[in-house]
Amino acid sequence: MRSLTVEAKVAQLLMFGFPGVKVTPFIRDFVLQHNLGGIIHFARNIENPRQLAALNQELQSLAKQSPSGLGMFIATDQEGGTVARLTEGAAVAPSAMALGAVRDESVTEQICTVAGLELAAAGVNMTFAPVVDVNSNPLNPVIGVRSFGENAASVAKQGAAAIRGFQQHVAAVAKHFPGHGDTELDSHLDLPVVNHGRERLEQVEFLPFREAIAHGVLGIMTAHVVFPAIEPTPGLPATLSHQVLTELLRKELGYEGLIITDCMEMAAITDTYGTVEAAVMALEAGADLVLISHTEAKQRGAFEAIAAAVRSGRLPEQRIDESLARVVKAKELLLAKAQPDLGVIGSAEHLEVMRSGIRRSITVVQDQGHLPLGRKSLLVVEPSKSAANIAEDTLVNMGTLAAALQGAGLRNLKQMVVSAEVTPEERSAVLAKAQGFEQVVVVTSDAHRQKGQAQLVQALLEAGRQVIAVGARTPYELAAFPAVPTYVAAYGSRPMVWEEVAKILVGKNQALGTLPVTIPQRLS
């Protein structure tokens, strides 16, 4: 690899995304001419397992014709729950918080083994999971149900189990270092700051990453979050901080694997240092792989800026060579693995593994004798399925609780779909409709942040309706309507989740989950 040109070395340290389900001319040329190191897939790139496998085979074939002849990292965010890119025909894992509610590391490891096997069969060799952020802030807009919970020790154990599972087949990437769990801003949209002192960071934020390192995690993804207790430069996010990436992660924590940036087109970067300059800064700070997911001009600009920085001496070539050595080492490990047969994806055995985990996660947080539902007339109110944040990308292959309840044998029900915001007009329509029903099931989705949903639940209670709320994301929302007599935490909204929730609501199964977070008395 040392015989490669500077440009070919630099390109190996870049991971790009592209639109559509076919390799674009820009990506094709960048691989063949410049030696691009990796690709990230989103929902936009994936139709089904067979198409994805063919796409990845083409990408790897191109990589063999590149200046280095080295295969590619092909990555995606397959966390489980609402953050999953391969969903059509696949066995989609429950969310991390659902696994936190199961509280069984062997279940987490088994589920992540299956998820990793299915990715590998489709030609993906790296998953940007698990999220090992400790979700200690109920108002966190972007982590939430993606976290195993609020207890650092439990998150550390669950994260380690997930890594053991994934890395039987693909590279796991623990994220977002040093921790995105206690923020009230989404780094896709803004630049969050975590003001905790070093002692608290050691006890909470760092603990799951220490455990991940101890379990040989192949990658760690950085957070576009400012940590004044570690980095003295005001407004400098962890991704661009030498203090965070080199002094803390490399030297103090002893991490020898890949340091991968979160996407450099997130607002925390673009609105501060800019994607192109930040790409150079990230490598100066100690990152090994720079992720730029969307824009060709920014991808080319970052490549050219990094190469220029090496040629000018700003970025020592030795620094590039260090990262290149880590990239090559990881690729040799991953690309030596035989690709599993495509037919394993979505098998009955895999689906049952996921279903079993989901079944054990559903949590009845409180119930004043309204379960099981019985034969009373039932109105089911559900918000339309929409991504709660950019991390969720595009939600596809989602289900409804109404359909699952009908599948569980309930016939005397009607469904109403409202927007996620629940407008005053929609609230009035639901109240009017609910007068004709003996029970109302309301599906909520982070209602503590979607105030219209909380107002709908409150209005139904004030109208004397018998209300059962079912939470499809984090259960913190219960603080927004604590008087609801029955609240069930589902931690997800895919068809299999609703099927298992329905079985509990009609009395076919018992709820076994335990809350992995504390419901606050009030939300400020």
Short mmCIF file of C-alpha atoms in Angstrom, two decimals:
data_model
loop_
_atom_site.label_atom_id
_atom_site.label_comp_id
_atom_site.label_asym_id
_atom_site.label_seq_id
_atom_site.Cartn_x
_atom_site.Cartn_y
_atom_site.Cartn_z
CA MET A 1 0.00 0.00 0.00
CA ARG A 2 2.94 2.36 0.56
CA SER A 3 3.54 2.40 -3.22
CA LEU A 4 0.15 4.02 -3.81
CA THR A 5 -0.08 7.66 -4.77
CA VAL A 6 -1.18 10.17 -2.14
CA GLU A 7 -4.55 10.43 -3.87
CA ALA A 8 -5.07 6.65 -3.84
CA LYS A 9 -4.19 6.52 -0.14
CA VAL A 10 -6.56 9.38 0.67
CA ALA A 11 -9.47 7.80 -1.22
CA GLN A 12 -9.12 4.62 0.82
CA LEU A 13 -9.98 6.72 3.88
CA LEU A 14 -13.28 7.92 2.41
CA MET A 15 -16.74 6.36 2.51
CA PHE A 16 -19.40 7.81 0.19
CA GLY A 17 -23.12 7.39 -0.32
CA PHE A 18 -25.03 7.79 -3.57
CA PRO A 19 -28.66 7.99 -4.73
CA GLY A 20 -30.61 5.17 -6.35
CA VAL A 21 -30.35 1.42 -6.65
CA LYS A 22 -27.60 1.38 -9.28
CA VAL A 23 -23.98 2.47 -9.13
CA THR A 24 -23.79 6.06 -10.33
CA PRO A 25 -21.19 7.19 -12.91
CA PHE A 26 -19.53 9.37 -10.24
CA ILE A 27 -19.07 6.45 -7.84
CA ARG A 28 -17.93 4.12 -10.62
CA ASP A 29 -15.26 6.59 -11.74
CA PHE A 30 -14.18 7.35 -8.18
CA VAL A 31 -13.61 3.70 -7.41
CA LEU A 32 -11.78 2.94 -10.66
CA GLN A 33 -9.70 6.12 -10.83
CA HIS A 34 -9.19 7.16 -7.25
CA ASN A 35 -9.48 3.99 -5.11
CA LEU A 36 -12.59 4.81 -3.02
CA GLY A 37 -12.48 2.88 0.25
CA GLY A 38 -16.12 2.42 1.18
CA ILE A 39 -19.82 2.87 0.50
CA ILE A 40 -22.73 3.55 2.84
CA HIS A 41 -26.21 2.38 1.84
CA PHE A 42 -29.48 4.00 2.85
CA ALA A 43 -33.06 2.91 2.17
CA ARG A 44 -32.79 4.73 -1.18
CA ASN A 45 -30.27 2.11 -2.35
CA ILE A 46 -32.17 -1.01 -1.32
CA GLU A 47 -35.18 -2.69 -2.93
CA ASN A 48 -34.76 -6.26 -1.69
CA PRO A 49 -31.98 -8.68 -0.68
CA ARG A 50 -31.31 -9.96 -4.19
CA GLN A 51 -30.97 -6.48 -5.67
CA LEU A 52 -28.73 -5.38 -2.78
CA ALA A 53 -26.49 -8.41 -3.15
CA ALA A 54 -26.08 -7.75 -6.87
CA LEU A 55 -25.33 -4.08 -6.24
CA ASN A 56 -22.68 -4.95 -3.68
CA GLN A 57 -21.15 -7.58 -5.94
CA GLU A 58 -20.77 -4.93 -8.64
CA LEU A 59 -19.16 -2.53 -6.17
CA GLN A 60 -16.66 -5.14 -5.03
CA SER A 61 -15.89 -6.05 -8.63
CA LEU A 62 -15.12 -2.40 -9.36
CA ALA A 63 -12.92 -2.23 -6.26
CA LYS A 64 -10.81 -5.11 -7.56
CA GLN A 65 -10.08 -2.94 -10.62
CA SER A 66 -9.10 0.08 -8.49
CA PRO A 67 -5.47 1.24 -8.03
CA SER A 68 -5.06 -0.85 -4.86
CA GLY A 69 -7.22 -3.80 -5.94
CA LEU A 70 -8.48 -3.82 -2.38
CA GLY A 71 -12.10 -4.67 -1.65
CA MET A 72 -14.52 -2.17 -0.16
CA PHE A 73 -16.16 -1.51 3.15
CA ILE A 74 -19.89 -1.68 2.41
CA ALA A 75 -21.82 -0.35 5.37
CA THR A 76 -25.34 0.50 6.43
CA ASP A 77 -27.27 1.48 9.57
CA GLN A 78 -28.96 -1.78 10.55
CA GLU A 79 -29.57 -0.98 14.22
CA GLY A 80 -33.01 -2.56 14.45
CA GLY A 81 -36.37 -0.97 15.18
CA THR A 82 -37.05 2.09 13.04
CA VAL A 83 -33.37 2.45 12.05
CA ALA A 84 -33.01 -0.41 9.60
CA ARG A 85 -32.26 -0.13 5.88
CA LEU A 86 -32.72 -3.74 4.76
CA THR A 87 -36.36 -4.51 5.58
CA GLU A 88 -38.00 -6.11 2.53
CA GLY A 89 -37.90 -9.88 3.00
CA ALA A 90 -35.50 -9.62 5.93
CA ALA A 91 -35.70 -10.42 9.63
CA VAL A 92 -35.57 -6.96 11.22
CA ALA A 93 -34.30 -6.81 14.79
CA PRO A 94 -36.21 -5.10 17.59
CA SER A 95 -34.93 -1.70 18.70
CA ALA A 96 -32.10 -1.46 21.20
CA MET A 97 -34.48 -0.19 23.89
CA ALA A 98 -36.66 -3.25 23.32
CA LEU A 99 -33.60 -5.41 23.99
CA GLY A 100 -32.93 -3.30 27.07
CA ALA A 101 -36.44 -4.23 28.23
CA VAL A 102 -35.69 -7.95 27.74
CA ARG A 103 -32.57 -7.69 29.91
CA ASP A 104 -30.96 -10.85 28.57
CA GLU A 105 -27.56 -10.50 26.92
CA SER A 106 -27.86 -13.94 25.29
CA VAL A 107 -30.99 -12.75 23.47
CA THR A 108 -29.20 -9.61 22.27
CA GLU A 109 -26.24 -11.63 21.04
CA GLN A 110 -28.46 -14.11 19.20
CA ILE A 111 -30.51 -11.37 17.54
CA CYS A 112 -27.42 -9.46 16.42
CA THR A 113 -25.83 -12.67 15.13
CA VAL A 114 -28.85 -13.19 12.89
CA ALA A 115 -28.87 -9.55 11.80
CA GLY A 116 -25.17 -9.72 10.95
CA LEU A 117 -25.60 -12.96 9.04
CA GLU A 118 -28.36 -11.46 6.88
CA LEU A 119 -26.28 -8.38 6.12
CA ALA A 120 -23.30 -10.53 5.16
CA ALA A 121 -25.51 -12.62 2.85
CA ALA A 122 -26.50 -9.41 1.05
CA GLY A 123 -22.85 -8.37 0.66
CA VAL A 124 -22.77 -5.79 3.47
CA ASN A 125 -19.68 -6.19 5.66
CA MET A 126 -20.11 -3.37 8.19
CA THR A 127 -23.06 -2.25 10.30
CA PHE A 128 -23.13 1.12 12.02
CA ALA A 129 -24.43 -0.48 15.21
CA PRO A 130 -24.78 -0.88 18.11
CA VAL A 131 -25.71 2.50 19.55
CA VAL A 132 -24.01 2.47 22.97
CA ASP A 133 -25.07 5.97 23.95
CA VAL A 134 -26.62 6.01 27.42
CA ASN A 135 -29.99 7.72 26.95
CA SER A 136 -30.06 9.63 30.23
CA ASN A 137 -32.04 12.56 28.80
CA PRO A 138 -35.77 11.96 28.18
CA LEU A 139 -35.83 14.93 25.80
CA ASN A 140 -33.11 13.53 23.54
CA PRO A 141 -34.54 13.97 20.01
CA VAL A 142 -32.31 11.57 18.09
CA ILE A 143 -31.16 8.66 20.30
CA GLY A 144 -34.15 7.58 22.41
CA VAL A 145 -35.31 4.09 21.50
CA ARG A 146 -32.02 3.51 19.63
CA SER A 147 -30.32 3.22 23.05
CA PHE A 148 -30.45 0.16 25.29
CA GLY A 149 -31.49 2.41 28.17
CA GLU A 150 -30.43 4.86 30.85
CA ASN A 151 -28.13 2.67 32.97
CA ALA A 152 -24.52 2.81 31.81
CA ALA A 153 -23.57 -0.64 33.11
CA SER A 154 -26.57 -2.26 31.42
CA VAL A 155 -25.89 -0.42 28.16
CA ALA A 156 -22.27 -1.56 28.30
CA LYS A 157 -23.27 -5.22 28.74
CA GLN A 158 -25.94 -5.10 26.04
CA GLY A 159 -23.59 -3.30 23.66
CA ALA A 160 -20.91 -5.92 24.20
CA ALA A 161 -23.43 -8.69 23.52
CA ALA A 162 -24.49 -6.96 20.30
CA ILE A 163 -20.87 -6.64 19.19
CA ARG A 164 -20.22 -10.33 19.86
CA GLY A 165 -23.23 -11.18 17.73
CA PHE A 166 -22.63 -8.84 14.81
CA GLN A 167 -18.92 -9.61 14.56
CA GLN A 168 -19.49 -13.27 13.90
CA HIS A 169 -20.31 -12.06 10.38
CA VAL A 170 -19.68 -8.30 9.87
CA ALA A 171 -17.83 -5.40 11.46
CA ALA A 172 -19.72 -3.74 14.29
CA VAL A 173 -19.33 0.01 14.82
CA ALA A 174 -20.16 1.33 18.29
CA LYS A 175 -21.55 4.87 18.25
CA HIS A 176 -21.48 7.83 18.97
CA PHE A 177 -18.19 8.48 20.84
CA PRO A 178 -17.83 9.93 23.45
CA GLY A 179 -21.64 9.80 23.90
CA HIS A 180 -24.77 11.36 22.37
CA GLY A 181 -27.22 10.18 25.03
CA ASP A 182 -27.53 13.34 27.13
CA THR A 183 -28.30 15.93 24.46
CA GLU A 184 -31.43 17.91 23.69
CA LEU A 185 -30.30 18.80 20.17
CA ASP A 186 -30.03 16.54 17.13
CA SER A 187 -26.57 16.78 15.54
CA HIS A 188 -28.19 16.24 12.14
CA LEU A 189 -29.74 19.68 12.64
CA ASP A 190 -27.56 21.53 15.18
CA LEU A 191 -24.37 21.33 17.26
CA PRO A 192 -25.11 19.81 20.70
CA VAL A 193 -22.94 20.42 23.78
CA VAL A 194 -22.52 18.00 26.70
CA ASN A 195 -21.33 20.03 29.69
CA HIS A 196 -20.70 17.22 32.16
CA GLY A 197 -17.40 17.10 34.02
CA ARG A 198 -14.82 14.42 33.48
CA GLU A 199 -15.89 12.31 36.48
CA ARG A 200 -19.48 11.97 35.26
CA LEU A 201 -18.30 11.24 31.70
CA GLU A 202 -16.11 8.44 33.05
CA GLN A 203 -18.97 6.91 35.02
CA VAL A 204 -21.64 7.13 32.31
CA GLU A 205 -20.70 8.10 28.77
CA PHE A 206 -17.32 6.34 28.50
CA LEU A 207 -18.30 3.08 30.20
CA PRO A 208 -20.04 1.37 27.23
CA PHE A 209 -17.19 2.37 24.89
CA ARG A 210 -14.61 0.90 27.26
CA GLU A 211 -16.61 -2.34 27.21
CA ALA A 212 -16.88 -2.23 23.41
CA ILE A 213 -13.11 -1.83 23.13
CA ALA A 214 -12.57 -4.73 25.53
CA HIS A 215 -14.72 -6.88 23.24
CA GLY A 216 -12.70 -6.02 20.14
CA VAL A 217 -15.16 -3.80 18.33
CA LEU A 218 -13.80 -3.17 14.83
CA GLY A 219 -15.13 0.37 14.52
CA ILE A 220 -16.14 3.33 16.68
CA MET A 221 -18.15 6.19 15.19
CA THR A 222 -17.61 9.73 16.42
CA ALA A 223 -20.22 12.17 17.71
CA HIS A 224 -20.65 15.66 16.28
CA VAL A 225 -21.03 16.86 19.86
CA VAL A 226 -18.95 19.37 21.86
CA PHE A 227 -17.40 18.15 25.15
CA PRO A 228 -15.82 21.13 26.94
CA ALA A 229 -14.45 18.90 29.73
CA ILE A 230 -12.26 17.12 27.15
CA GLU A 231 -11.73 19.64 24.34
CA PRO A 232 -10.92 23.23 25.44
CA THR A 233 -11.55 24.82 22.03
CA PRO A 234 -15.06 26.34 22.16
CA GLY A 235 -17.45 24.82 19.64
CA LEU A 236 -15.08 22.10 18.41
CA PRO A 237 -17.03 18.81 18.11
CA ALA A 238 -15.55 15.47 19.11
CA THR A 239 -15.24 14.40 15.46
CA LEU A 240 -12.70 17.17 14.85
CA SER A 241 -10.92 17.05 18.21
CA HIS A 242 -7.39 15.67 18.58
CA GLN A 243 -7.99 15.62 22.34
CA VAL A 244 -11.01 13.36 21.93
CA LEU A 245 -9.94 11.04 19.12
CA THR A 246 -6.21 10.70 19.69
CA GLU A 247 -5.47 11.65 23.31
CA LEU A 248 -8.61 10.09 24.80
CA LEU A 249 -9.77 7.31 22.49
CA ARG A 250 -6.42 6.12 21.13
CA LYS A 251 -4.01 6.79 23.96
CA GLU A 252 -6.07 6.77 27.15
CA LEU A 253 -8.66 4.13 26.24
CA GLY A 254 -6.16 2.15 24.17
CA TYR A 255 -8.38 1.72 21.11
CA GLU A 256 -6.59 0.28 18.09
CA GLY A 257 -9.49 -0.23 15.66
CA LEU A 258 -11.11 2.04 13.09
CA ILE A 259 -12.29 5.52 14.08
CA ILE A 260 -15.10 6.47 11.69
CA THR A 261 -16.75 9.88 11.51
CA ASP A 262 -20.48 10.32 11.55
CA CYS A 263 -21.70 11.83 8.28
CA MET A 264 -19.85 15.07 7.53
CA GLU A 265 -22.94 16.55 5.86
CA MET A 266 -24.84 16.85 9.14
CA ALA A 267 -25.62 20.41 10.21
CA ALA A 268 -23.33 20.16 13.25
CA ILE A 269 -20.48 20.12 10.70
CA THR A 270 -21.82 21.96 7.63
CA ASP A 271 -23.03 24.96 9.65
CA THR A 272 -19.75 25.32 11.56
CA TYR A 273 -16.56 24.22 9.79
CA GLY A 274 -18.03 22.96 6.52
CA THR A 275 -17.79 19.44 5.10
CA VAL A 276 -14.62 19.96 3.07
CA GLU A 277 -12.47 21.64 5.73
CA ALA A 278 -13.85 19.35 8.44
CA ALA A 279 -12.80 16.28 6.45
CA VAL A 280 -9.19 17.41 6.71
CA MET A 281 -9.62 18.32 10.39
CA ALA A 282 -11.10 14.90 11.20
CA LEU A 283 -8.04 13.12 9.83
CA GLU A 284 -5.77 15.56 11.67
CA ALA A 285 -7.70 14.73 14.85
CA GLY A 286 -7.14 11.00 14.37
CA ALA A 287 -10.09 9.64 12.38
CA ASP A 288 -9.41 6.81 9.95
CA LEU A 289 -12.50 6.87 7.75
CA VAL A 290 -14.43 9.99 6.73
CA LEU A 291 -18.11 9.50 5.92
CA ILE A 292 -19.78 11.78 3.34
CA SER A 293 -23.18 10.39 2.48
CA HIS A 294 -24.90 12.51 -0.14
CA THR A 295 -23.37 15.28 -2.25
CA GLU A 296 -20.94 14.59 -5.06
CA ALA A 297 -19.45 18.09 -4.98
CA LYS A 298 -18.66 17.77 -1.27
CA GLN A 299 -17.30 14.26 -1.75
CA ARG A 300 -14.94 15.41 -4.50
CA GLY A 301 -14.07 18.59 -2.61
CA ALA A 302 -13.12 16.69 0.54
CA PHE A 303 -10.96 14.28 -1.44
CA GLU A 304 -9.12 17.11 -3.16
CA ALA A 305 -8.70 19.10 0.08
CA ILE A 306 -7.25 16.14 1.99
CA ALA A 307 -4.83 15.31 -0.84
CA ALA A 308 -3.75 18.97 -1.00
CA ALA A 309 -3.26 19.02 2.78
CA VAL A 310 -0.94 16.01 2.51
CA ARG A 311 1.02 17.50 -0.36
CA SER A 312 1.43 20.84 1.45
CA GLY A 313 2.62 19.16 4.63
CA ARG A 314 -0.35 20.31 6.71
CA LEU A 315 -1.41 16.66 7.08
CA PRO A 316 1.65 14.40 7.40
CA GLU A 317 1.64 11.45 5.04
CA GLN A 318 2.60 9.31 8.02
CA ARG A 319 -0.80 10.20 9.57
CA ILE A 320 -2.51 8.93 6.39
CA ASP A 321 -0.38 5.79 6.37
CA GLU A 322 -1.39 4.98 9.97
CA SER A 323 -5.07 5.07 9.06
CA LEU A 324 -4.46 3.20 5.82
CA ALA A 325 -2.80 0.39 7.78
CA ARG A 326 -5.86 0.08 10.03
CA VAL A 327 -8.18 0.11 7.00
CA VAL A 328 -6.18 -2.62 5.26
CA LYS A 329 -6.06 -4.75 8.41
CA ALA A 330 -9.83 -4.53 8.89
CA LYS A 331 -10.54 -5.25 5.22
CA GLU A 332 -8.30 -8.29 5.18
CA LEU A 333 -10.24 -9.66 8.15
CA LEU A 334 -13.69 -8.90 6.71
CA LEU A 335 -13.07 -9.79 3.07
CA ALA A 336 -11.63 -13.18 4.00
CA LYS A 337 -15.04 -14.27 5.26
CA ALA A 338 -17.13 -16.42 2.91
CA GLN A 339 -20.39 -14.75 1.89
CA PRO A 340 -23.38 -16.68 3.29
CA ASP A 341 -26.08 -17.93 0.95
CA LEU A 342 -28.68 -15.31 0.04
CA GLY A 343 -31.43 -17.75 0.99
CA VAL A 344 -30.79 -17.34 4.71
CA ILE A 345 -32.27 -13.83 4.64
CA GLY A 346 -35.74 -13.71 6.16
CA SER A 347 -35.82 -17.45 6.92
CA ALA A 348 -38.47 -18.82 9.27
CA GLU A 349 -35.78 -19.53 11.85
CA HIS A 350 -34.49 -15.95 11.69
CA LEU A 351 -37.96 -14.46 11.92
CA GLU A 352 -38.68 -16.53 15.02
CA VAL A 353 -35.48 -15.27 16.69
CA MET A 354 -36.62 -11.68 16.14
CA ARG A 355 -40.20 -12.44 17.17
CA SER A 356 -39.09 -14.09 20.38
CA GLY A 357 -37.06 -11.02 21.33
CA ILE A 358 -39.95 -8.70 20.56
CA ARG A 359 -42.38 -10.91 22.50
CA ARG A 360 -40.19 -10.69 25.60
CA SER A 361 -39.76 -6.92 25.32
CA ILE A 362 -43.36 -5.63 25.36
CA THR A 363 -43.95 -3.91 28.70
CA VAL A 364 -47.27 -3.18 30.42
CA VAL A 365 -46.17 -0.17 32.43
CA GLN A 366 -49.53 0.33 34.13
CA ASP A 367 -53.02 -1.10 33.81
CA GLN A 368 -56.16 -0.41 35.84
CA GLY A 369 -58.01 -3.52 34.77
CA HIS A 370 -58.61 -2.63 31.11
CA LEU A 371 -56.65 -5.59 29.76
CA PRO A 372 -57.44 -7.88 28.09
CA LEU A 373 -59.64 -5.91 25.73
CA GLY A 374 -62.56 -8.33 25.56
CA ARG A 375 -65.44 -7.88 23.11
CA LYS A 376 -66.21 -4.19 23.66
CA SER A 377 -66.44 -1.94 20.62
CA LEU A 378 -62.99 -0.48 19.95
CA LEU A 379 -61.63 2.60 18.17
CA VAL A 380 -57.92 2.39 17.30
CA VAL A 381 -56.26 5.75 16.65
CA GLU A 382 -52.81 5.65 15.06
CA PRO A 383 -50.44 8.37 13.80
CA SER A 384 -49.27 8.08 10.22
CA LYS A 385 -45.86 6.41 9.97
CA SER A 386 -43.20 9.06 9.45
CA ALA A 387 -39.54 9.27 10.40
CA ALA A 388 -39.03 11.03 13.73
CA ASN A 389 -35.54 12.16 12.75
CA ILE A 390 -33.05 11.96 9.90
CA ALA A 391 -31.40 8.86 11.38
CA GLU A 392 -34.60 6.92 10.66
CA ASP A 393 -34.27 7.78 6.95
CA THR A 394 -37.38 6.53 5.13
CA LEU A 395 -39.74 4.23 7.03
CA VAL A 396 -40.80 1.29 4.86
CA ASN A 397 -42.48 -2.02 5.62
CA MET A 398 -44.19 -0.66 8.72
CA GLY A 399 -47.41 -2.08 10.15
CA THR A 400 -50.50 -0.97 12.06
CA LEU A 401 -51.89 -2.07 15.40
CA ALA A 402 -55.43 -2.12 14.00
CA ALA A 403 -54.46 -4.74 11.39
CA ALA A 404 -52.68 -6.80 14.04
CA LEU A 405 -55.70 -6.67 16.39
CA GLN A 406 -57.93 -7.86 13.56
CA GLY A 407 -55.43 -10.65 12.93
CA ALA A 408 -55.65 -11.55 16.61
CA GLY A 409 -59.40 -12.05 16.28
CA LEU A 410 -60.95 -8.67 17.13
CA ARG A 411 -63.73 -7.75 14.72
CA ASN A 412 -65.65 -4.98 16.49
CA LEU A 413 -63.11 -2.25 15.78
CA LYS A 414 -62.55 0.77 13.57
CA GLN A 415 -59.30 2.56 12.79
CA MET A 416 -58.59 6.29 12.50
CA VAL A 417 -55.26 7.57 11.18
CA VAL A 418 -54.09 11.02 12.25
CA SER A 419 -50.93 12.99 11.51
CA ALA A 420 -47.97 12.66 13.87
CA GLU A 421 -48.65 16.23 15.02
CA VAL A 422 -52.42 15.63 15.61
CA THR A 423 -53.97 18.92 14.61
CA PRO A 424 -56.85 20.46 16.63
CA GLU A 425 -59.19 19.48 13.79
CA GLU A 426 -58.03 15.87 13.96
CA ARG A 427 -58.41 15.87 17.74
CA SER A 428 -62.00 17.09 17.41
CA ALA A 429 -62.74 14.42 14.81
CA VAL A 430 -61.35 11.66 17.06
CA LEU A 431 -63.37 12.92 20.05
CA ALA A 432 -66.54 12.91 18.00
CA LYS A 433 -65.88 9.43 16.61
CA ALA A 434 -64.90 8.02 20.02
CA GLN A 435 -68.36 8.71 21.45
CA GLY A 436 -69.63 5.65 19.62
CA PHE A 437 -67.07 3.23 21.11
CA GLU A 438 -66.64 1.63 24.52
CA GLN A 439 -62.82 1.65 24.42
CA VAL A 440 -60.18 3.71 22.59
CA VAL A 441 -56.64 2.49 21.91
CA VAL A 442 -54.33 5.37 21.04
CA VAL A 443 -50.94 4.62 19.51
CA THR A 444 -48.45 7.29 20.55
CA SER A 445 -44.97 8.02 19.28
CA ASP A 446 -42.81 10.18 21.58
CA ALA A 447 -45.90 12.16 22.59
CA HIS A 448 -43.82 14.18 25.06
CA ARG A 449 -42.26 15.82 22.01
CA GLN A 450 -45.33 15.60 19.76
CA LYS A 451 -47.60 17.66 21.99
CA GLY A 452 -50.67 17.12 19.82
CA GLN A 453 -50.58 13.41 20.62
CA ALA A 454 -50.45 14.07 24.36
CA GLN A 455 -53.30 16.57 24.05
CA LEU A 456 -55.37 13.94 22.24
CA VAL A 457 -54.89 11.41 25.05
CA GLN A 458 -55.76 14.04 27.66
CA ALA A 459 -58.85 15.16 25.75
CA LEU A 460 -60.11 11.56 25.50
CA LEU A 461 -59.59 11.07 29.24
CA GLU A 462 -61.42 14.31 30.04
CA ALA A 463 -64.27 13.19 27.81
CA GLY A 464 -64.67 10.09 29.97
CA ARG A 465 -63.40 7.61 27.38
CA GLN A 466 -61.76 4.34 28.46
CA VAL A 467 -58.26 4.90 27.04
CA ILE A 468 -55.41 2.48 26.45
CA ALA A 469 -52.20 4.11 25.20
CA VAL A 470 -49.57 2.09 23.34
CA GLY A 471 -46.18 3.76 22.91
CA ALA A 472 -44.34 3.03 19.69
CA ARG A 473 -41.10 4.75 20.68
CA THR A 474 -39.73 5.82 24.07
CA PRO A 475 -41.97 5.43 27.14
CA TYR A 476 -40.85 8.80 28.56
CA GLU A 477 -44.03 10.16 26.97
CA LEU A 478 -46.06 8.70 29.83
CA ALA A 479 -45.00 11.77 31.85
CA ALA A 480 -47.13 13.84 29.46
CA PHE A 481 -50.33 11.91 30.35
CA PRO A 482 -49.66 10.06 33.61
CA ALA A 483 -53.37 9.66 34.37
CA VAL A 484 -53.93 7.27 31.46
CA PRO A 485 -55.19 4.06 33.12
CA THR A 486 -53.35 1.66 30.80
CA TYR A 487 -50.01 2.20 29.09
CA VAL A 488 -48.10 -0.38 27.06
CA ALA A 489 -44.54 0.23 25.84
CA ALA A 490 -43.86 -1.41 22.46
CA TYR A 491 -40.49 0.25 21.62
CA GLY A 492 -41.18 -0.13 17.90
CA SER A 493 -43.79 -0.10 15.16
CA ARG A 494 -42.94 -2.80 12.63
CA PRO A 495 -45.56 -5.47 11.79
CA MET A 496 -44.08 -8.10 14.08
CA VAL A 497 -44.11 -5.66 17.01
CA TRP A 498 -47.80 -4.95 16.47
CA GLU A 499 -48.59 -8.65 16.21
CA GLU A 500 -46.99 -9.27 19.60
CA VAL A 501 -48.62 -6.20 21.16
CA ALA A 502 -52.00 -7.37 19.86
CA LYS A 503 -51.56 -10.79 21.50
CA ILE A 504 -50.96 -9.09 24.84
CA LEU A 505 -53.89 -6.68 24.44
CA VAL A 506 -56.33 -9.53 23.73
CA GLY A 507 -54.93 -11.74 26.49
CA LYS A 508 -53.22 -14.43 24.40
CA ASN A 509 -49.78 -13.62 25.88
CA GLN A 510 -48.43 -12.07 29.06
CA ALA A 511 -46.16 -9.01 28.88
CA LEU A 512 -42.64 -9.87 30.06
CA GLY A 513 -40.65 -6.66 29.46
CA THR A 514 -39.21 -4.39 32.15
CA LEU A 515 -38.77 -0.64 31.62
CA PRO A 516 -35.10 0.14 30.85
CA VAL A 517 -35.64 3.85 31.59
CA THR A 518 -37.25 5.88 34.37
CA ILE A 519 -40.40 7.85 33.61
CA PRO A 520 -39.83 11.38 34.91
CA GLN A 521 -42.51 13.01 37.05
CA ARG A 522 -42.38 16.02 34.79
CA LEU A 523 -40.67 17.03 31.58
CA SER A 524 -39.10 20.48 31.55
#
